[in-house]
Coordinates of C-alpha atoms and ligand atoms in Angstrom, one line a residue:
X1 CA 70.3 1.5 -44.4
X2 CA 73.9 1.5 -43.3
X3 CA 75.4 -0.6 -40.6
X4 CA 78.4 0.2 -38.6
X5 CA 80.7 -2.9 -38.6
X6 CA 83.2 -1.3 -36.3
X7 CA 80.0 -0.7 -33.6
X8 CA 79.2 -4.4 -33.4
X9 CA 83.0 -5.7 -33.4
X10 CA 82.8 -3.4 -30.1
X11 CA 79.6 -4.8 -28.7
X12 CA 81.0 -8.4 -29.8
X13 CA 84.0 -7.8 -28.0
X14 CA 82.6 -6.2 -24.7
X15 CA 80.3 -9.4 -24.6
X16 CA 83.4 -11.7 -25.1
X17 CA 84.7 -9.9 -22.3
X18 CA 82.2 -10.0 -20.0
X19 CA 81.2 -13.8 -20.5
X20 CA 85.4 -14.5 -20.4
X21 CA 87.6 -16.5 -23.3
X22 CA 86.0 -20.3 -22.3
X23 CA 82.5 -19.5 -23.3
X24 CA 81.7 -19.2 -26.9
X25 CA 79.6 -16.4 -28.2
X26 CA 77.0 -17.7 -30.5
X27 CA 75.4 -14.8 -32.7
X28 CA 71.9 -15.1 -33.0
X29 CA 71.0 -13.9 -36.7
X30 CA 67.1 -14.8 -36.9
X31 CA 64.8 -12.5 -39.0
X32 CA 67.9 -11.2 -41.5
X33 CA 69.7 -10.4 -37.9
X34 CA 66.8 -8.6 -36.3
X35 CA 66.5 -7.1 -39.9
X36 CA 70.4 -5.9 -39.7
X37 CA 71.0 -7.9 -42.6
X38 CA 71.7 -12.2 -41.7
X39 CA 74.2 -13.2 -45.1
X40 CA 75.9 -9.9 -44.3
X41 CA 76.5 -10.4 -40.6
X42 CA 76.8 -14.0 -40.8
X43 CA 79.7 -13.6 -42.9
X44 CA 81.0 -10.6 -40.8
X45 CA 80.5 -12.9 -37.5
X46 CA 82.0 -15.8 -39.2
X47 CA 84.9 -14.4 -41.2
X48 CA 85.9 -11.4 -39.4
X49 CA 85.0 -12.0 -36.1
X50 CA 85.8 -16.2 -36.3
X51 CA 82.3 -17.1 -34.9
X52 CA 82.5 -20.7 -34.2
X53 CA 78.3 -21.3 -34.6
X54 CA 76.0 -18.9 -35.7
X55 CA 72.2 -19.4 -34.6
X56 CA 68.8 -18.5 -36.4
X57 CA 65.0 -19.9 -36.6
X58 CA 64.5 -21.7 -39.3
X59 CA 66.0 -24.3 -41.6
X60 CA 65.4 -21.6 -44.7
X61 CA 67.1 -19.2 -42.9
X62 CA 70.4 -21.5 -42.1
X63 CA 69.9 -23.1 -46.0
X64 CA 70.6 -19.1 -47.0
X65 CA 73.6 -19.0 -45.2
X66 CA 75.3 -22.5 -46.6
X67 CA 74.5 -21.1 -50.0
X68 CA 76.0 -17.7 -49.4
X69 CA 79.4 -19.9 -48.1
X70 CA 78.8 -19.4 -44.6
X71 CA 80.5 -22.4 -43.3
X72 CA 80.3 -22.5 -39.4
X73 CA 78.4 -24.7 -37.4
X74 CA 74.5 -23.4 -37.8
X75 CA 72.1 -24.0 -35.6
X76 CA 68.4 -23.7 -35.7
X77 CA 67.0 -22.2 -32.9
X78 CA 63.0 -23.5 -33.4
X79 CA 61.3 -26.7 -34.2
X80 CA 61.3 -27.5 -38.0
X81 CA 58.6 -28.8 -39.7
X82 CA 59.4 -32.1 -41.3
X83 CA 59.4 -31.1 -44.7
X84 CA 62.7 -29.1 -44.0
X85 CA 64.4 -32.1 -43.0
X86 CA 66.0 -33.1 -46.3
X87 CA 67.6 -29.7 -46.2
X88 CA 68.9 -29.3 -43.1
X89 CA 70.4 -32.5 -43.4
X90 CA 72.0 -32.0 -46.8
X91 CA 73.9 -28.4 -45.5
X92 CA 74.7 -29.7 -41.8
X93 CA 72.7 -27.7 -40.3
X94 CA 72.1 -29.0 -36.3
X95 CA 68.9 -28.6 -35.7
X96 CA 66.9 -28.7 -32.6
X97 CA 65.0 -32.0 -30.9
X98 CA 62.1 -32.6 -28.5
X99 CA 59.3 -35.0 -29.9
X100 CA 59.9 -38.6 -31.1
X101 CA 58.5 -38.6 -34.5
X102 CA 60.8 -35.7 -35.5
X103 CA 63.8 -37.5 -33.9
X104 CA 62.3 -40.6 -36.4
X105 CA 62.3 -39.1 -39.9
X106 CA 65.8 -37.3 -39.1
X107 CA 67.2 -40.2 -38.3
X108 CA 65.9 -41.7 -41.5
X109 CA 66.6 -38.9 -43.4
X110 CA 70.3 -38.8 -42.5
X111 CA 70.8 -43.1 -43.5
X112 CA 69.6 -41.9 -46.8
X113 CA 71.5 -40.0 -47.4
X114 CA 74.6 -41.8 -45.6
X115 CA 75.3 -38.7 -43.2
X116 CA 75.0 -38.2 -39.1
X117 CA 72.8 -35.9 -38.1
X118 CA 73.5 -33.3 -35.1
X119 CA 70.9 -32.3 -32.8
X120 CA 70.6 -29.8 -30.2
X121 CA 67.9 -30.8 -27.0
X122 CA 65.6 -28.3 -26.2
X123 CA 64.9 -28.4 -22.1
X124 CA 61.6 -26.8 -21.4
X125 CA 61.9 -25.0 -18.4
X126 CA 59.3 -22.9 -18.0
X127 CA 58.6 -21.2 -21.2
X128 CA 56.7 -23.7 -22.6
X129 CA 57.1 -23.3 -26.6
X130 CA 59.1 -26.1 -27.7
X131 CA 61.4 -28.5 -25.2
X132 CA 61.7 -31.6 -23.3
X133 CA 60.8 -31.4 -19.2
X134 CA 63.7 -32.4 -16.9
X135 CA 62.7 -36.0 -15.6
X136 CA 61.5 -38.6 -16.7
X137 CA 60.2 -37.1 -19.9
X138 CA 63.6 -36.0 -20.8
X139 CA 65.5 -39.3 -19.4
X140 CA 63.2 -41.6 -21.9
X141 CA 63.3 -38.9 -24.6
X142 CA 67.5 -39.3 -24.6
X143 CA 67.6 -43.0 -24.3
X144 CA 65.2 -42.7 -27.0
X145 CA 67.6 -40.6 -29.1
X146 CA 70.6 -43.3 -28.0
X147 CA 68.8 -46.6 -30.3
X148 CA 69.1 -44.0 -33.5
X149 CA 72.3 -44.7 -35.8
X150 CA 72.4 -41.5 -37.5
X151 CA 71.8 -39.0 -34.9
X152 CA 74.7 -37.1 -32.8
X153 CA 73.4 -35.1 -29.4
X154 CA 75.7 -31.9 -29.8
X155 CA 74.2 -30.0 -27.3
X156 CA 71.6 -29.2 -24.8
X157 CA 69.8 -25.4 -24.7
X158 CA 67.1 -23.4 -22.7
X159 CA 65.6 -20.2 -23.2
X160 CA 64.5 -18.2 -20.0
X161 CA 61.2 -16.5 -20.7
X162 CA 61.4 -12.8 -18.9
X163 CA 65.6 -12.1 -18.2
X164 CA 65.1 -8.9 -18.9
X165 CA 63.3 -8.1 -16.1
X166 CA 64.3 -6.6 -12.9
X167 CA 63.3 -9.0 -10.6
X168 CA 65.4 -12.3 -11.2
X169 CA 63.7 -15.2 -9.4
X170 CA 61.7 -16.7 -12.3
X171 CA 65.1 -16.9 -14.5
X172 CA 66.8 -18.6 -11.5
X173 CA 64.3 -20.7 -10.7
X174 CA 64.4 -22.2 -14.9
X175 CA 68.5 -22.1 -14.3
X176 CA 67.6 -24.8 -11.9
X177 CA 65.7 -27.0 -13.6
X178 CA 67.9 -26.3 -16.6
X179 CA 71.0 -27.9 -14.5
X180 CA 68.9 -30.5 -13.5
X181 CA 68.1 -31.8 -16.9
X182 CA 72.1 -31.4 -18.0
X183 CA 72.9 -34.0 -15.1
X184 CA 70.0 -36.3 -16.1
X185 CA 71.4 -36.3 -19.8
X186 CA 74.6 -36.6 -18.9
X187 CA 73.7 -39.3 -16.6
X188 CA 72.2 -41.3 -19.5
X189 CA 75.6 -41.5 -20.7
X190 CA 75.5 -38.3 -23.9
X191 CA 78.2 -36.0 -23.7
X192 CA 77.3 -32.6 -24.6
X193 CA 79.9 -29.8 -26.5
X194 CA 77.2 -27.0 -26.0
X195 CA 75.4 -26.4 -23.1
X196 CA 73.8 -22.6 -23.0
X197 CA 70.9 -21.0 -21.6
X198 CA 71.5 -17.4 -21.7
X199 CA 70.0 -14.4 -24.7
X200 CA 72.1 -11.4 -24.8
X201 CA 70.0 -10.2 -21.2
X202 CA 70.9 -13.1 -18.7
X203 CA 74.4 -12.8 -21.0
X204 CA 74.7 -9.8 -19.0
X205 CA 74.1 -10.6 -15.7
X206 CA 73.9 -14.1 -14.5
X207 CA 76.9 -15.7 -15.2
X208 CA 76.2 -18.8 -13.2
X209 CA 74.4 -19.5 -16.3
X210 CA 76.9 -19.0 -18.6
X211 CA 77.4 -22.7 -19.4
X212 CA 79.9 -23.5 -23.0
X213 CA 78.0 -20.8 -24.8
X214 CA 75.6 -17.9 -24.4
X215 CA 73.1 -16.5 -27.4
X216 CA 73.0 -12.5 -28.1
X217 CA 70.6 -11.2 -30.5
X218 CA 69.5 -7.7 -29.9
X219 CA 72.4 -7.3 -27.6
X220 CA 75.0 -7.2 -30.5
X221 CA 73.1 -4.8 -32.5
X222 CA 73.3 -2.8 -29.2
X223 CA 70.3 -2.9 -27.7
X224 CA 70.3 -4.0 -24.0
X225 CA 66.3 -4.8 -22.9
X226 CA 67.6 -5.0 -19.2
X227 CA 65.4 -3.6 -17.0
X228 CA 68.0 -3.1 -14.5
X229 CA 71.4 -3.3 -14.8
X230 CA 70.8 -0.9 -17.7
X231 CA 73.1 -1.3 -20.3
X232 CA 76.0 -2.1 -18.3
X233 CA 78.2 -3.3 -21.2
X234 CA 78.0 0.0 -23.0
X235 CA 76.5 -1.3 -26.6
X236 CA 75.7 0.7 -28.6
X237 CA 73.6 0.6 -31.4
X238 CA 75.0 0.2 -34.9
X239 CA 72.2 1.3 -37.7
X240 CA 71.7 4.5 -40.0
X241 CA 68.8 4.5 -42.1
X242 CA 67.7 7.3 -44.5
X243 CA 65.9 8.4 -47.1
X244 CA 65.4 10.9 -50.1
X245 CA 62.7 13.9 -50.5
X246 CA 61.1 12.9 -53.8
X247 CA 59.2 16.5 -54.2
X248 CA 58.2 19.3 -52.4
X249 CA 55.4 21.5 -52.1
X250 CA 53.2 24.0 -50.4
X251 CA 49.4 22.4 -49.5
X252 CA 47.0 25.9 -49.2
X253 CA 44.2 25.7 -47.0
X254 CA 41.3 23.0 -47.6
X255 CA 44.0 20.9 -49.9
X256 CA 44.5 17.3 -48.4
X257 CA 47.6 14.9 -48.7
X258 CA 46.9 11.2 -48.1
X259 CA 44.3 8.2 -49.1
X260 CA 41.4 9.5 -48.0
X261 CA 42.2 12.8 -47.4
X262 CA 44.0 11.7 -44.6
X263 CA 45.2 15.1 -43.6
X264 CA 43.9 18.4 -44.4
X265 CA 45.6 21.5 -44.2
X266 CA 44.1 24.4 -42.0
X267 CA 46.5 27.1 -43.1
X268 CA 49.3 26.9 -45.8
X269 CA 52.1 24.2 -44.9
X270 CA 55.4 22.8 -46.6
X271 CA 55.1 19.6 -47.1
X272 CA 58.1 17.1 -48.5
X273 CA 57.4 13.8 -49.9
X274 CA 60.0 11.4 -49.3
X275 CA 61.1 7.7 -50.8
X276 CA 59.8 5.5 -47.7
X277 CA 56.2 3.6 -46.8
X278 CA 55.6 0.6 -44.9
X279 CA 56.4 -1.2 -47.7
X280 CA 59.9 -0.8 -46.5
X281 CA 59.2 -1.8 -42.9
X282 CA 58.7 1.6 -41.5
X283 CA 55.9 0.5 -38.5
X284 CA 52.9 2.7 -39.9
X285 CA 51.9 3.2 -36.0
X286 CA 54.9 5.4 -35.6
X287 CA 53.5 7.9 -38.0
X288 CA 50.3 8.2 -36.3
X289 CA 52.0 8.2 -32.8
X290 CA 53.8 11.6 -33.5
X291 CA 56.3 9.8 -35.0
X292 CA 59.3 12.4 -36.5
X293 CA 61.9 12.3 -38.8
X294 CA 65.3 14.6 -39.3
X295 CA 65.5 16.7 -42.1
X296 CA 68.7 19.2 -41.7
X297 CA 69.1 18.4 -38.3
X298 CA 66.0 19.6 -37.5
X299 CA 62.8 17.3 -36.4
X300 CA 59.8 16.9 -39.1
X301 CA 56.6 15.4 -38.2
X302 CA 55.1 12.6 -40.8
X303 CA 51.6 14.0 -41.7
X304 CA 50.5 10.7 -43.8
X305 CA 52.1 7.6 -45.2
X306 CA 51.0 5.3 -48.3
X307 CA 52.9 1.7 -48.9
X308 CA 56.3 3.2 -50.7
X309 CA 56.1 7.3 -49.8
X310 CA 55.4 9.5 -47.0
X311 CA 54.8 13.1 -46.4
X312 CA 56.9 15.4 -43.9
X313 CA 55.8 18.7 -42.4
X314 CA 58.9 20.5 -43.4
X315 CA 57.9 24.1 -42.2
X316 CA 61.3 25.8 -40.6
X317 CA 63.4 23.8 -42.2
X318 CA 66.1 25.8 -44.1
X319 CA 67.6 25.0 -47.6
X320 CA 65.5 21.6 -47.7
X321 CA 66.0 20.5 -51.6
X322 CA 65.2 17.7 -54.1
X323 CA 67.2 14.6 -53.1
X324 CA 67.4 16.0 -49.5
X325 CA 68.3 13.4 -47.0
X326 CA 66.1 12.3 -44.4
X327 CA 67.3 10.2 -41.5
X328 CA 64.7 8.0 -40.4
X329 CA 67.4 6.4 -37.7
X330 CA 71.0 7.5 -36.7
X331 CA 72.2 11.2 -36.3
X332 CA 71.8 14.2 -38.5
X333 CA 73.2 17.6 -37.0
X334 CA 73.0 17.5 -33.4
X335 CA 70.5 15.3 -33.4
X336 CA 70.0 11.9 -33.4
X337 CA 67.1 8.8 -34.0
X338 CA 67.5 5.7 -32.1
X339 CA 65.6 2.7 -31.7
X340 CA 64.5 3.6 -28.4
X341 CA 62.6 6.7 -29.8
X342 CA 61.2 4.6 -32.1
X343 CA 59.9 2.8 -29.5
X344 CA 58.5 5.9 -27.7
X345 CA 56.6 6.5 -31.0
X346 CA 54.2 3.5 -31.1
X347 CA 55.1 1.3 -27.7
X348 CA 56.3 -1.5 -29.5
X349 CA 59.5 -3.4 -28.9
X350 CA 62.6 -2.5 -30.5
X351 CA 63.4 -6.5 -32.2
X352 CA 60.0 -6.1 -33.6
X353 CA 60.4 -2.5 -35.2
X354 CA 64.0 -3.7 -36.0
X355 CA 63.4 -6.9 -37.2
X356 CA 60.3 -5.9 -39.5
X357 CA 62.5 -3.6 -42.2
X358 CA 61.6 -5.2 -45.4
X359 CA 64.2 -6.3 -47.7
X360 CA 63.6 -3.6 -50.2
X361 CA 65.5 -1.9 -48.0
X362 CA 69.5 -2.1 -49.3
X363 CA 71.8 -3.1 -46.5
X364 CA 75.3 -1.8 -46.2
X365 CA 78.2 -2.7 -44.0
X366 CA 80.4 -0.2 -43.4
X367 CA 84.1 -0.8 -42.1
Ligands
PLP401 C1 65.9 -15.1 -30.2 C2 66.5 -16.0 -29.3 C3 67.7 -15.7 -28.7 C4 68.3 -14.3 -28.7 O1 67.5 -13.5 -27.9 P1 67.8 -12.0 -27.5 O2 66.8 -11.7 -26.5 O3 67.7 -11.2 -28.7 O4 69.2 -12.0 -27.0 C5 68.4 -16.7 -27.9 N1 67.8 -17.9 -27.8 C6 66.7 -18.3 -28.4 C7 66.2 -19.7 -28.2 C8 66.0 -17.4 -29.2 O5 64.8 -17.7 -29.8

């Protein structure tokens, strides 16, 4: 799998641009950057790019980054479980707050180790998976946060739960509660360095919201979910992925490729096998949904799959030999793969075919 470096420094930059020099773009690398490859974007983001704070889920994920040098601020996007707390204070990781007892063990995890530790508030505002509701559930939860020695408030974050879509009012209606909650904090006396609310889809449109910092995922790998504006930034995606024809071979009538005999051929039909399975992350669905893969430019149906190979229809291909590529995503001739076919193949969302390619898979960054 190759990704294009010089595609994402473009997306990166059209988002700077559109979000203007005094907000900060946080990357959001969860899930090995939507399966892009986290160390190798984190340090791309980081180094290259001079990414201030990159963002991802979990405590493991931002541990993976301190060991592999990343040195920026991190911060962890989801609530940790308490046996992560050691570790996230050790590497400096801000993490983010919303119940009591967590805020408790933090706190004594960081005098035992003779460190602050930074913290993030989560404001619920309508999503309900993890925050704080504005009032007085918030106001008690910061002067709560105010008796503990070892704990810094760096920031304060929401996460809007459908700005994708076309009609707006449920985002603006959380963009006012979220504004509500940053004066009550404020008013408790906690400053705040970070104060964002939008994912790369309200990045695009509703800069009212913009706050210190807005959080792309899938818009830096160049997917825009927008409903409408669509893609109005002009991102474009940044990922090549092939793979190898292993043998080749002509089924006759009655013979049967696949567990099971999955498919059975009718008439005689050249049939490649090629070096991928779901073992790699390729979404099995998208095999059954008439799913296709390039082979010389030209489009080849999957007949069956197993865990590590797969078999191609390769009938009217020319000149298709051992080693062959096979481009599962990207261009090949005139054609080209994207995510958003991938998504006509099987109906699911493009983070979720994106994000499941398995680490067996090598990752390289082109530049
Ligand atoms: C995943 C996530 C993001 C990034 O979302 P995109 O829709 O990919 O831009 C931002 N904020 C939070 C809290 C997230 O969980």
């Amino acid at each position: 799998m190759a990704v294009d470096l010089n595609k994402l420094k473009s997306n990166f930059e059209k988002i700077r641009a559109r979000v203007g020099s005094g907000v900060e773009v946080i990357p959001i690398l969860k899930g090995n950057a939507y399966g892009l490859g986290g160390v190798g974007l984190a340090k791309f983001y980081a180094g290259t790019l001079g990414s201030k704070m990159i963002g991802v889920a979990h405590v493991r994920e931002a541990a993976e980054l301190r060991e592999a040098g990343i040195s920026c601020e991190l911060l962890v996007l989801g609530g940790a479980p308490f046996n992560n707390i050691p570790a996230a204070v050790a590497y400096s990781i801000q993490t983010t707050a919303f119940e009591r007892e967590y805020v408790d063990l933090l706190d004594r995890e960081a005098e035992k180790q003779g460190k602050i530790a930074e913290i993030q508030i989560k404001i619920n505002t309508g999503l309900n998976r993890i925050g704080v509701k504005p009032g007085e559930e918030l106001t008690n939860f910061v002067r709560y946060i105010k008796t503990k020695t070892h704990i810094k408030v760096r920031g304060a974050f929401t996460h809007f739960a459908a700005s994708h879509i076309e009609d707006h009012s449920l985002t603006l209606g959380q963009f006012e509660l979220f504004k509500q909650a940053i004066g009550e904090i404020k008013a408790c006396g906690v400053e705040l360095d970070y104060i964002h609310a939008c994912n790369g889809c309200a990045a695009v449109w509703f800069s009212e919201a913009y706050g210190t910092a807005v959080r792309p995922g899938n818009l830096l790998f160049g997917y825009d979910n927008n409903e409408k504006p669509k893609n109005a930034l002009g991102v474009e995606p940044a990922v090549t992925w092939r793979c190898f024809v292993t043998q080749l071979r002509t089924l006759q009538p009655g013979e049967s490729i696949g567990y099971n005999r999955y498919f059975i051929a009718k008439e005689p039909i050249r049939v490649a096998t090629i070096s991928v399975g779901f073992g790699d992350g390729y979404y099995r669905p998208m095999l059954m949904g008439g799913g296709f893969a390039l082979v010389n430019g030209k489009r080849c149906r999957f007949l069956a799959t197993s865990m590590d190979q797969t078999w191609l229809e390769i009938d009217g291909v020319t000149n298709v030999a051992l080693n062959n590529e096979v481009t599962l995503l990207g261009k090949d001739g005139d054609d080209e793969l994207t995510v958003y076919d991938w998504r006509k193949f099987c109906g699911e969302s493009i983070v979720f075919l994106s994000s499941i390619i398995s680490n067996r898979v090598e990752r390289v960054f082109l530049s």
